Coordinates of C-alpha atoms in Angstrom, one line a residue:
Chain Z
M1 CA 87.3 99.9 113.6
E2 CA 91.0 100.3 113.4
R3 CA 92.7 98.2 110.7
Y4 CA 96.3 97.1 110.6
Y5 CA 98.5 95.8 107.8
Q6 CA 100.4 93.4 110.1
P7 CA 98.3 93.3 113.3
E8 CA 100.4 90.7 115.1
I9 CA 103.4 93.0 114.8
E10 CA 101.8 96.4 115.1
T11 CA 99.9 95.5 118.3
A12 CA 102.4 93.1 119.8
S13 CA 103.1 93.3 123.5
R14 CA 105.9 95.5 124.7
E15 CA 107.7 92.4 125.9
Q16 CA 107.5 90.8 122.5
I17 CA 108.8 94.0 120.8
K18 CA 111.7 94.1 123.3
A19 CA 112.5 90.5 122.6
W20 CA 112.6 91.1 118.9
Q21 CA 114.8 94.1 119.4
D22 CA 117.3 92.3 121.7
E23 CA 117.7 89.4 119.4
R24 CA 117.9 91.4 116.2
L25 CA 120.3 94.0 117.6
V26 CA 122.8 91.3 118.7
K27 CA 122.6 89.8 115.3
Q28 CA 123.0 93.1 113.5
V29 CA 126.1 94.2 115.5
R30 CA 127.7 90.9 114.6
H31 CA 126.8 91.4 111.0
V32 CA 128.4 94.8 110.7
W33 CA 131.4 93.8 112.7
D34 CA 132.0 90.9 110.3
N35 CA 131.3 92.7 107.1
V36 CA 132.0 96.4 107.4
P37 CA 135.6 97.3 108.3
Y38 CA 134.6 101.0 108.8
Y39 CA 132.2 99.9 111.6
R40 CA 134.8 97.6 113.1
R41 CA 137.3 100.4 113.3
K42 CA 134.8 102.7 114.9
M43 CA 133.8 100.1 117.5
E44 CA 137.5 99.3 118.2
A45 CA 138.2 103.0 118.7
K46 CA 135.5 103.1 121.3
G47 CA 136.7 99.8 122.9
V48 CA 133.5 97.9 122.1
A49 CA 133.3 94.4 120.7
P50 CA 130.2 92.4 119.5
E51 CA 130.2 90.4 122.8
D52 CA 129.6 93.5 124.8
I53 CA 126.2 94.0 123.1
K54 CA 123.8 91.5 124.7
S55 CA 120.5 93.4 124.6
T56 CA 119.1 96.9 123.9
E57 CA 120.4 98.0 127.3
D58 CA 123.9 97.9 125.8
L59 CA 123.0 100.0 122.8
H60 CA 124.5 103.1 124.4
K61 CA 127.9 101.5 124.3
L62 CA 128.0 101.7 120.5
P63 CA 129.5 104.7 118.7
F64 CA 127.2 107.0 116.8
V65 CA 127.1 107.2 113.0
T66 CA 126.6 110.6 111.5
K67 CA 126.0 112.0 108.0
A68 CA 129.8 112.9 108.0
D69 CA 130.5 109.1 108.3
L70 CA 128.2 108.4 105.4
R71 CA 129.9 110.9 103.2
E72 CA 133.4 109.7 104.2
A73 CA 132.4 106.1 103.5
Y74 CA 130.8 107.0 100.1
P75 CA 130.0 105.0 98.1
Y76 CA 130.7 101.5 99.4
G77 CA 132.3 102.0 102.8
L78 CA 129.2 101.0 104.8
L79 CA 128.0 98.3 102.5
A80 CA 127.4 95.1 104.5
K81 CA 126.5 92.7 101.7
P82 CA 128.2 91.7 98.5
L83 CA 127.0 93.9 95.6
K84 CA 125.7 90.8 93.8
D85 CA 123.1 90.5 96.6
C86 CA 122.0 94.2 96.2
V87 CA 119.2 95.1 93.9
R88 CA 118.7 98.8 94.3
I89 CA 120.2 102.1 95.4
Q90 CA 118.3 105.2 96.5
S91 CA 119.9 108.6 97.2
T92 CA 119.3 111.6 99.4
S93 CA 118.3 114.9 97.8
G94 CA 121.7 116.3 98.7
T95 CA 120.2 119.5 100.0
T96 CA 122.7 119.6 102.9
G97 CA 125.8 118.7 100.9
K98 CA 127.1 115.6 99.1
R99 CA 124.6 113.0 98.3
V100 CA 124.3 109.8 100.3
V101 CA 123.8 106.5 98.6
A102 CA 121.9 103.7 100.3
F103 CA 121.8 100.1 99.1
Y104 CA 119.0 97.5 99.3
T105 CA 118.7 93.8 99.0
Q106 CA 115.3 92.4 97.9
H107 CA 114.7 91.6 101.6
D108 CA 115.4 95.3 102.5
I109 CA 113.0 96.5 99.9
D110 CA 110.3 94.1 101.1
L111 CA 110.6 95.3 104.7
W112 CA 110.6 98.9 103.6
E113 CA 107.5 98.4 101.5
D114 CA 105.8 96.7 104.4
C115 CA 106.5 99.8 106.5
C116 CA 104.8 102.0 103.9
A117 CA 101.9 99.6 103.6
R118 CA 101.4 99.9 107.4
A119 CA 101.2 103.7 106.9
I120 CA 98.6 103.4 104.1
V121 CA 96.4 101.0 106.1
A122 CA 96.7 103.3 109.1
A123 CA 95.4 106.1 106.9
G124 CA 92.4 103.9 106.1
G125 CA 93.7 102.4 102.8
T126 CA 92.4 99.0 101.5
N127 CA 92.4 97.2 98.2
E128 CA 89.3 99.2 97.3
D129 CA 91.3 102.4 97.3
V130 CA 92.9 104.4 94.4
C131 CA 96.3 105.7 95.7
Q132 CA 98.0 108.5 93.7
V133 CA 101.7 108.7 94.4
S134 CA 102.8 112.2 93.7
Y135 CA 106.1 112.0 95.4
G136 CA 109.0 112.1 93.0
Y137 CA 110.1 108.7 91.6
G138 CA 113.7 108.0 91.0
L139 CA 116.6 108.3 93.4
F140 CA 114.3 110.0 95.9
T141 CA 112.7 107.4 98.2
G142 CA 109.2 109.0 98.4
G143 CA 107.8 107.7 95.1
P144 CA 109.3 104.1 95.2
G145 CA 108.5 103.6 98.9
L146 CA 104.8 104.6 98.8
N147 CA 104.4 102.9 95.4
G148 CA 105.6 99.6 96.9
G149 CA 103.5 100.0 100.0
S150 CA 100.4 100.8 97.8
H151 CA 101.0 97.6 95.8
K152 CA 101.3 95.6 99.0
V153 CA 98.0 97.0 100.3
G154 CA 96.4 96.2 96.9
C155 CA 95.4 99.8 96.1
L156 CA 95.1 100.7 92.5
T157 CA 98.3 102.8 92.2
I158 CA 98.6 105.9 90.1
P159 CA 102.3 106.5 89.7
T160 CA 102.1 110.2 88.6
S161 CA 105.4 111.2 90.4
S162 CA 105.7 114.9 91.2
G163 CA 105.0 117.8 88.8
N164 CA 102.5 118.7 86.1
T165 CA 99.9 119.8 88.6
E166 CA 97.1 119.9 86.1
R167 CA 97.6 116.3 85.2
Q168 CA 97.7 115.4 88.9
I169 CA 94.3 117.0 89.3
M170 CA 93.0 115.4 86.2
F171 CA 93.9 111.9 87.5
I172 CA 92.5 112.6 90.9
M173 CA 89.2 113.7 89.4
D174 CA 88.9 111.2 86.5
L175 CA 90.1 108.1 88.3
S176 CA 88.5 109.1 91.7
A177 CA 91.8 108.9 93.6
T178 CA 91.0 108.4 97.3
I179 CA 94.5 108.6 98.8
L180 CA 97.2 111.2 97.9
C181 CA 100.9 110.7 98.8
C182 CA 103.2 113.7 98.3
T183 CA 105.1 116.4 100.3
P184 CA 102.8 118.6 102.4
S185 CA 103.9 121.7 100.4
Y186 CA 102.9 120.0 97.2
A187 CA 99.6 118.9 98.7
A188 CA 98.9 122.5 99.6
Y189 CA 99.7 123.6 96.1
I190 CA 97.5 121.0 94.6
G191 CA 94.7 122.1 97.0
E192 CA 95.2 125.7 96.1
T193 CA 95.1 125.0 92.4
M194 CA 91.9 122.9 92.8
R195 CA 90.3 125.7 94.8
E196 CA 91.1 128.1 92.0
M197 CA 89.6 125.8 89.5
G198 CA 86.4 126.1 91.6
L199 CA 86.5 122.5 93.0
T200 CA 85.0 122.3 96.5
P201 CA 86.1 119.7 99.1
D202 CA 82.9 117.7 98.6
Q203 CA 83.6 117.4 94.8
I204 CA 87.1 116.1 95.5
P205 CA 87.1 112.3 95.8
L206 CA 90.2 112.2 98.0
K207 CA 89.6 111.0 101.6
A208 CA 93.2 110.8 103.0
G209 CA 96.6 112.0 102.3
I210 CA 100.0 110.7 103.4
F211 CA 102.4 113.6 103.5
G212 CA 106.0 113.7 104.6
A213 CA 109.7 114.3 103.6
E214 CA 109.7 117.8 105.0
A215 CA 108.8 119.6 108.3
W216 CA 105.2 120.9 108.4
S217 CA 103.1 122.5 111.1
E218 CA 99.8 121.4 112.7
E219 CA 98.2 124.5 111.2
M220 CA 99.3 123.5 107.7
R221 CA 97.7 120.1 108.3
Q222 CA 94.4 121.8 109.2
D223 CA 94.7 124.0 106.1
I224 CA 95.3 121.0 103.8
Q225 CA 92.5 119.0 105.4
R226 CA 90.0 121.9 104.9
T227 CA 91.0 122.6 101.3
L228 CA 91.0 119.0 100.1
G229 CA 88.3 117.7 102.5
I230 CA 90.6 114.9 103.7
K231 CA 92.3 113.6 106.8
A232 CA 96.1 114.3 106.4
Y233 CA 98.5 111.8 107.9
D234 CA 102.2 112.5 108.6
I235 CA 104.8 110.0 107.6
Y236 CA 108.5 110.1 108.5
G237 CA 111.6 108.5 107.2
L238 CA 115.2 108.9 106.0
T239 CA 116.8 107.5 102.9
E240 CA 119.7 106.4 105.2
L241 CA 117.4 104.1 107.1
S242 CA 115.2 103.0 104.1
G243 CA 112.9 105.9 103.2
P244 CA 109.4 106.9 104.2
G245 CA 107.7 104.6 106.7
V246 CA 110.3 104.6 109.5
S247 CA 107.3 105.9 111.4
F248 CA 103.7 106.9 110.5
E249 CA 100.6 108.5 111.9
C250 CA 97.5 106.6 112.9
S251 CA 93.9 107.9 113.2
A252 CA 94.7 109.5 116.5
Q253 CA 97.0 112.0 114.7
T254 CA 99.0 112.6 117.8
G255 CA 102.5 111.4 116.8
M256 CA 104.0 108.8 114.5
H257 CA 104.4 105.1 115.5
I258 CA 108.0 104.0 114.9
N259 CA 108.2 100.6 113.3
E260 CA 110.2 99.2 116.3
D261 CA 110.5 95.7 114.9
H262 CA 112.9 97.3 112.3
F263 CA 114.2 100.4 114.1
I264 CA 115.3 101.1 117.7
A265 CA 114.8 104.8 118.6
E266 CA 116.7 106.7 121.2
I267 CA 116.6 110.4 122.2
I268 CA 120.0 112.0 123.0
D269 CA 121.3 115.3 124.1
P270 CA 122.6 116.7 120.8
D271 CA 125.5 118.4 122.5
T272 CA 126.7 115.7 124.9
G273 CA 125.4 112.6 123.1
E274 CA 124.0 111.4 126.4
V275 CA 120.8 109.3 126.2
L276 CA 117.8 111.2 127.6
P277 CA 114.9 109.7 129.6
E278 CA 111.5 109.2 127.9
G279 CA 109.6 112.5 127.5
S280 CA 112.7 114.6 127.0
E281 CA 113.1 116.6 123.8
G282 CA 116.3 115.8 122.0
E283 CA 117.9 114.4 118.9
L284 CA 116.4 111.3 117.4
V285 CA 118.9 108.4 116.9
F286 CA 118.0 105.2 115.0
T287 CA 119.5 101.7 114.8
S288 CA 118.2 99.6 111.9
I289 CA 118.1 96.0 113.1
T290 CA 116.7 94.2 110.1
K291 CA 118.4 95.8 107.1
E292 CA 121.0 93.6 105.4
A293 CA 122.8 95.8 102.8
F294 CA 123.1 99.2 104.5
P295 CA 122.5 98.8 108.3
L296 CA 123.1 101.8 110.4
L297 CA 123.9 101.6 114.1
R298 CA 122.9 104.7 116.2
Y299 CA 122.5 107.0 113.3
R300 CA 122.0 110.6 114.3
T301 CA 119.1 112.0 112.4
R302 CA 119.5 115.6 113.6
D303 CA 115.7 115.7 114.0
I304 CA 114.6 117.2 117.3
C305 CA 111.5 115.4 118.8
V306 CA 110.0 113.6 121.8
L307 CA 109.2 109.9 122.2
S308 CA 106.1 108.6 124.0
H309 CA 105.0 105.2 125.1
A310 CA 101.6 106.4 126.3
P311 CA 98.9 103.9 125.1
C312 CA 97.4 104.9 121.8
P313 CA 93.7 104.7 121.1
C314 CA 94.5 103.0 117.8
G315 CA 95.7 99.9 119.5
R316 CA 99.2 100.1 118.1
T317 CA 101.9 99.4 120.8
H318 CA 104.9 100.8 119.0
V319 CA 106.4 104.0 120.5
K320 CA 105.3 107.3 119.0
M321 CA 107.5 110.2 118.1
S322 CA 106.3 113.8 118.0
K323 CA 106.4 115.7 114.7
P324 CA 110.0 116.8 114.5
R325 CA 110.4 120.4 115.4
G326 CA 112.7 120.6 112.5
R327 CA 116.0 119.1 111.5
T328 CA 118.9 120.6 113.2
D329 CA 120.0 121.2 109.6
D330 CA 116.9 123.4 109.0
M331 CA 117.4 125.3 112.2
L332 CA 118.6 128.8 111.7
I333 CA 120.7 130.6 114.3
I334 CA 119.7 134.2 114.0
R335 CA 121.4 136.7 116.4
G336 CA 122.1 133.7 118.6
V337 CA 118.5 132.5 118.7
N338 CA 117.4 129.1 117.4
V339 CA 114.7 129.5 114.8
F340 CA 112.8 126.7 113.0
P341 CA 111.0 127.5 109.7
S342 CA 108.0 125.5 111.1
Q343 CA 107.6 128.1 113.9
I344 CA 107.3 130.9 111.4
E345 CA 104.8 128.8 109.4
T346 CA 102.7 128.4 112.6
V347 CA 102.5 132.1 113.1
L348 CA 101.5 132.8 109.5
L349 CA 98.7 130.2 109.4
N350 CA 97.4 131.4 112.8
H351 CA 97.0 134.8 111.3
G352 CA 95.1 133.6 108.3
Y353 CA 97.9 133.6 105.7
P354 CA 98.6 130.6 103.5
A355 CA 101.8 128.5 103.8
N356 CA 103.3 130.3 100.8
Y357 CA 106.3 132.0 102.4
Q358 CA 110.0 132.4 102.2
I359 CA 112.5 133.2 104.9
I360 CA 115.4 135.4 103.9
V361 CA 118.3 135.6 106.2
D362 CA 121.1 138.1 105.7
R363 CA 123.8 139.8 107.6
V364 CA 123.9 143.6 107.5
K365 CA 126.7 145.4 109.3
S366 CA 127.5 142.2 111.3
T367 CA 123.8 141.9 112.5
D368 CA 121.6 139.1 111.2
T369 CA 118.4 140.1 109.6
L370 CA 115.3 137.9 109.2
D371 CA 112.8 138.9 106.5
V372 CA 109.7 136.8 106.2
Q373 CA 108.1 137.2 102.8
V374 CA 104.4 136.4 102.7
E375 CA 102.0 136.5 99.8
M376 CA 99.1 138.9 100.0
T377 CA 95.7 137.2 99.7
P378 CA 92.3 138.6 98.7
E379 CA 91.1 138.0 102.2
M380 CA 93.9 140.0 103.8
F381 CA 93.8 142.9 101.3
T382 CA 91.9 146.1 101.9
D383 CA 92.0 149.6 100.3
N384 CA 93.0 151.0 103.7
L385 CA 96.8 151.3 103.9
G386 CA 96.7 151.7 107.7
E387 CA 94.7 148.5 108.0
V388 CA 97.1 146.5 105.8
E389 CA 100.0 147.9 107.9
R390 CA 98.2 147.0 111.1
R391 CA 97.8 143.4 109.9
Q392 CA 101.5 143.4 108.9
Q393 CA 102.4 144.6 112.3
E394 CA 100.3 141.8 113.9
L395 CA 102.5 139.3 112.1
V396 CA 105.6 141.1 113.3
D397 CA 104.3 140.9 116.8
G398 CA 103.3 137.3 116.4
L399 CA 106.7 136.4 115.1
R400 CA 108.4 138.3 117.9
S401 CA 106.5 136.4 120.6
M402 CA 107.0 133.0 118.9
L403 CA 110.7 133.4 118.1
G404 CA 111.8 135.9 120.7
L405 CA 113.4 138.2 118.1
A406 CA 112.4 140.9 115.7
A407 CA 111.6 139.9 112.1
K408 CA 110.6 142.0 109.2
V409 CA 107.5 141.0 107.3
T410 CA 107.3 141.8 103.6
L411 CA 104.0 141.4 101.8
V412 CA 104.6 140.2 98.3
A413 CA 102.4 139.7 95.2
P414 CA 100.4 136.4 94.9
K415 CA 102.2 133.6 93.2
S416 CA 105.5 135.4 93.4
I417 CA 107.0 132.7 95.7
V418 CA 107.9 129.7 93.6
R419 CA 105.6 126.7 94.3
S420 CA 107.3 123.4 95.0
E421 CA 106.5 120.1 93.6
G422 CA 108.8 118.3 96.0
K423 CA 110.5 119.7 99.1
A424 CA 109.7 123.4 99.4
V425 CA 112.6 125.9 99.5
R426 CA 111.7 127.9 102.6
V427 CA 114.9 129.5 103.6
I428 CA 117.4 131.6 101.6
D429 CA 120.4 132.3 103.7
R430 CA 122.5 135.0 102.2
R431 CA 124.9 135.3 105.1
K432 CA 128.5 134.8 104.2
I433 CA 130.0 133.2 107.3
Chain N
M1 CA 74.7 156.4 95.3
S2 CA 78.4 155.5 95.7
L3 CA 81.0 154.7 93.1
K4 CA 83.0 151.5 93.1
Q5 CA 86.7 152.2 93.4
I6 CA 89.1 149.4 92.4
S7 CA 92.0 149.0 94.9
V8 CA 95.0 147.0 93.8
F9 CA 97.9 145.6 95.8
L10 CA 101.3 146.1 94.2
E11 CA 104.7 145.4 95.4
N12 CA 106.9 148.5 95.6
K13 CA 109.5 147.6 93.0
P14 CA 110.3 148.7 89.5
G15 CA 107.9 147.7 86.8
T16 CA 104.9 146.5 88.9
L17 CA 102.7 149.5 88.1
L18 CA 103.7 149.2 84.5
T19 CA 102.5 145.5 84.5
M20 CA 99.2 146.6 85.8
T21 CA 98.7 149.5 83.4
G22 CA 99.7 147.1 80.6
V23 CA 96.9 144.8 81.5
L24 CA 94.4 147.7 81.6
A25 CA 95.6 149.1 78.2
Q26 CA 95.4 145.8 76.5
N27 CA 91.8 145.5 77.6
H28 CA 90.9 149.0 76.7
I29 CA 90.1 150.1 80.2
D30 CA 89.7 153.8 80.5
M31 CA 90.8 155.3 83.8
R32 CA 89.0 158.3 85.2
A33 CA 91.2 158.8 88.2
L34 CA 94.1 157.2 90.0
S35 CA 95.9 157.6 93.2
I36 CA 98.6 155.6 94.9
A37 CA 99.3 155.2 98.6
E38 CA 102.6 153.6 99.3
T39 CA 104.9 152.2 101.9
K40 CA 108.5 151.2 101.5
D41 CA 107.5 147.6 100.4
F42 CA 104.1 147.8 98.8
G43 CA 101.5 150.2 97.5
I44 CA 97.8 150.4 97.0
V45 CA 96.6 151.7 93.7
R46 CA 93.1 153.2 93.9
M47 CA 91.3 154.0 90.7
I48 CA 88.0 154.9 89.2
V49 CA 87.4 153.3 85.8
D50 CA 84.7 153.3 83.1
D51 CA 83.9 149.6 83.4
V52 CA 84.3 148.2 86.9
Y53 CA 83.3 144.7 86.1
A54 CA 85.6 144.3 83.2
T55 CA 88.5 145.8 85.2
A56 CA 88.0 143.5 88.1
T57 CA 87.8 140.5 85.8
V58 CA 91.0 141.3 83.8
L59 CA 92.9 142.1 87.0
K60 CA 91.9 138.8 88.6
D61 CA 92.8 136.8 85.5
A62 CA 96.2 138.5 85.5
G63 CA 96.8 137.5 89.1
F64 CA 96.4 140.9 90.9
I65 CA 95.0 141.1 94.3
H66 CA 92.3 143.7 94.3
S67 CA 89.1 144.8 96.1
L68 CA 86.1 147.0 95.4
T69 CA 85.6 149.9 97.7
P70 CA 82.6 152.1 97.9
V71 CA 83.6 155.8 97.6
L72 CA 81.8 159.1 97.0
G73 CA 82.3 161.1 93.8
V74 CA 81.5 164.7 94.6
V75 CA 81.1 167.5 92.0
I76 CA 83.2 170.5 93.1
P77 CA 83.1 173.9 91.5
D78 CA 86.5 174.5 89.9
E79 CA 87.1 177.8 91.8
P80 CA 88.8 178.9 94.9
G81 CA 87.1 177.6 98.0
G82 CA 85.4 174.7 96.2
L83 CA 87.0 171.9 98.2
D84 CA 86.8 174.0 101.4
Q85 CA 83.0 174.2 101.1
V86 CA 82.6 170.4 100.8
L87 CA 84.9 169.6 103.7
R88 CA 83.1 172.1 105.8
V89 CA 79.8 170.2 105.2
L90 CA 81.4 166.9 106.0
A91 CA 83.1 168.2 109.1
G92 CA 79.7 169.6 110.2
A93 CA 78.2 166.2 109.8
Q94 CA 81.0 164.6 111.9
V95 CA 82.1 162.5 108.9
N96 CA 85.7 161.4 108.9
V97 CA 87.5 161.3 105.6
E98 CA 89.9 158.4 105.3
Y99 CA 91.5 159.6 102.0
M100 CA 90.6 161.6 98.9
Y101 CA 91.8 162.5 95.5
A102 CA 90.7 164.7 92.7
F103 CA 90.3 164.7 89.0
L104 CA 89.0 167.1 86.3
G105 CA 85.7 166.2 84.7
G106 CA 86.0 165.3 81.0
K107 CA 84.7 168.0 78.7
N108 CA 83.2 170.0 81.5
V109 CA 85.6 172.7 82.4
D110 CA 83.6 174.4 85.1
H111 CA 83.9 171.7 87.8
A112 CA 86.1 169.0 89.1
Y113 CA 85.4 165.7 90.8
M114 CA 86.7 164.7 94.2
I115 CA 86.7 161.1 95.3
F116 CA 86.1 160.7 99.1
R117 CA 86.5 157.5 101.1
V118 CA 84.5 158.3 104.3
Q119 CA 83.6 156.3 107.3
N120 CA 79.9 157.1 107.4
E121 CA 78.7 157.2 103.8
A122 CA 75.0 157.7 104.5
A123 CA 75.6 160.7 106.7
A124 CA 78.0 162.2 104.2
V125 CA 75.5 161.8 101.3
A126 CA 72.7 163.3 103.4
A127 CA 74.7 166.3 104.5
L128 CA 76.0 167.0 101.0
A129 CA 72.5 166.8 99.5
A130 CA 71.1 169.2 102.2
K131 CA 73.6 171.8 100.9
G132 CA 72.8 171.1 97.3
I133 CA 76.2 169.5 96.6
R134 CA 75.9 166.9 93.9
V135 CA 77.2 163.3 94.3
V136 CA 77.7 161.4 91.0
D137 CA 76.9 157.8 90.3
Q138 CA 78.7 155.1 88.3
D139 CA 76.8 155.8 85.1
E140 CA 77.8 159.4 85.0
I141 CA 81.4 158.5 85.6
S142 CA 81.3 155.8 82.9
Q143 CA 79.9 158.3 80.4
L144 CA 82.5 161.0 81.0

């Protein structure tokens, strides 16, 4: 039977959810207008006043907020509460430029941890479980978020943080951890290491994993599920909005329920900014309607996905978002073609290679080159050069049909691609543009 | 009847072969024969060693991808026409040779060994035996 952390919210009627959103949106717009001069200027520039926003139908009238705004307003420009009311900051990894700092009141932290608790319960977690949090702790939201959620559920929480893989495995085995929370690439590495130690899935006590903070493919999910003998659940979030738990997967594993009592989601055309009808693929935009310290209105995530209100067998009524095809930040434009690392990962896993790969983009004589480096495995190796080259060619063909452009495949020695304990470095772009 | 060849995957860049031979030297592995097939990016080292099990173990521990491949070790008279005679027999038995390489046999100066990777090993062994051409086993190789 499906269990919920907050059943009255997670299975509320659509009318109820809409009513919460209308009321909270109006209040939030007034809150930022009154307290954040930066927002007020942006709204005035667009000719919108708080009175114009009466319900979610008016959301499109508000200006967008982008990462550039966050950087411009750094550090206090978007703060909507006096510092004396704030109790915490978290910060983005800064992989795409200057770090962004987000502020939390105790109320904000409570709501964020509730969202993470919903994700843990959706993954089957109860107060009988032992939950190992192998996301980094610190400025990164992964560790603190899941740690707080795990406490709320009442799991015995093992705050290992990331790194020291042997110690991770020791705790999983010695304390019979049943739930693992980390990035999917780190889960794959832990699984690979356990397999090399001779541990079979039935010897591993884990039953579920909650993996997020980076794009990963369905094939990688299958791979992790097989190696660890678990069910692997996706979780999504952004530091700018709170952290992990903005949306999470249920037992159906067909998309992530967005916590709509806290966040309003829209899909827009990334080029025109126009709101697209349900079912369209486009850029995900969020409005946080319950946050006090660092509320964002119409924040452009640069994640490309699809929303669906189709009824979910789990009983949750909140809208589902598809696994993002990749952040527009992660998207590579190679010879004019859009390429997401997750597409390359799909091809590799479909051909029996592990998700240990690196994508090297360069520009030679004004032409972009794409080199996919893949680690050779015992299963893929044979003494027959022609056979190895044939398998290499199969990958080249697979990539060509997936991406629509020619890529080079380089087979490299095992373990030569550096393993990640946090977000994996998949792309090295050497183009000097 | 066949020998076990150790095939190793190596990236085609400076020092990778040295790393492998270093591991073998440290573990006192004695190579009988070695050949390399290479492409621009990677190579496959094929070798015949005195102790197959020890070699496989130390290579695995050192993180090398390798596999064991059955090959035929054929004794060939070290004289003009020696190889020609063996190939004639194999061709006559419709046996396709995928690759081969040669080495001289230890203290014996009158014959060489040729390592054959063939598609139909049983047919090859039968055809060679019928012509009185000797195929060696792992023990003989180990004791060279």
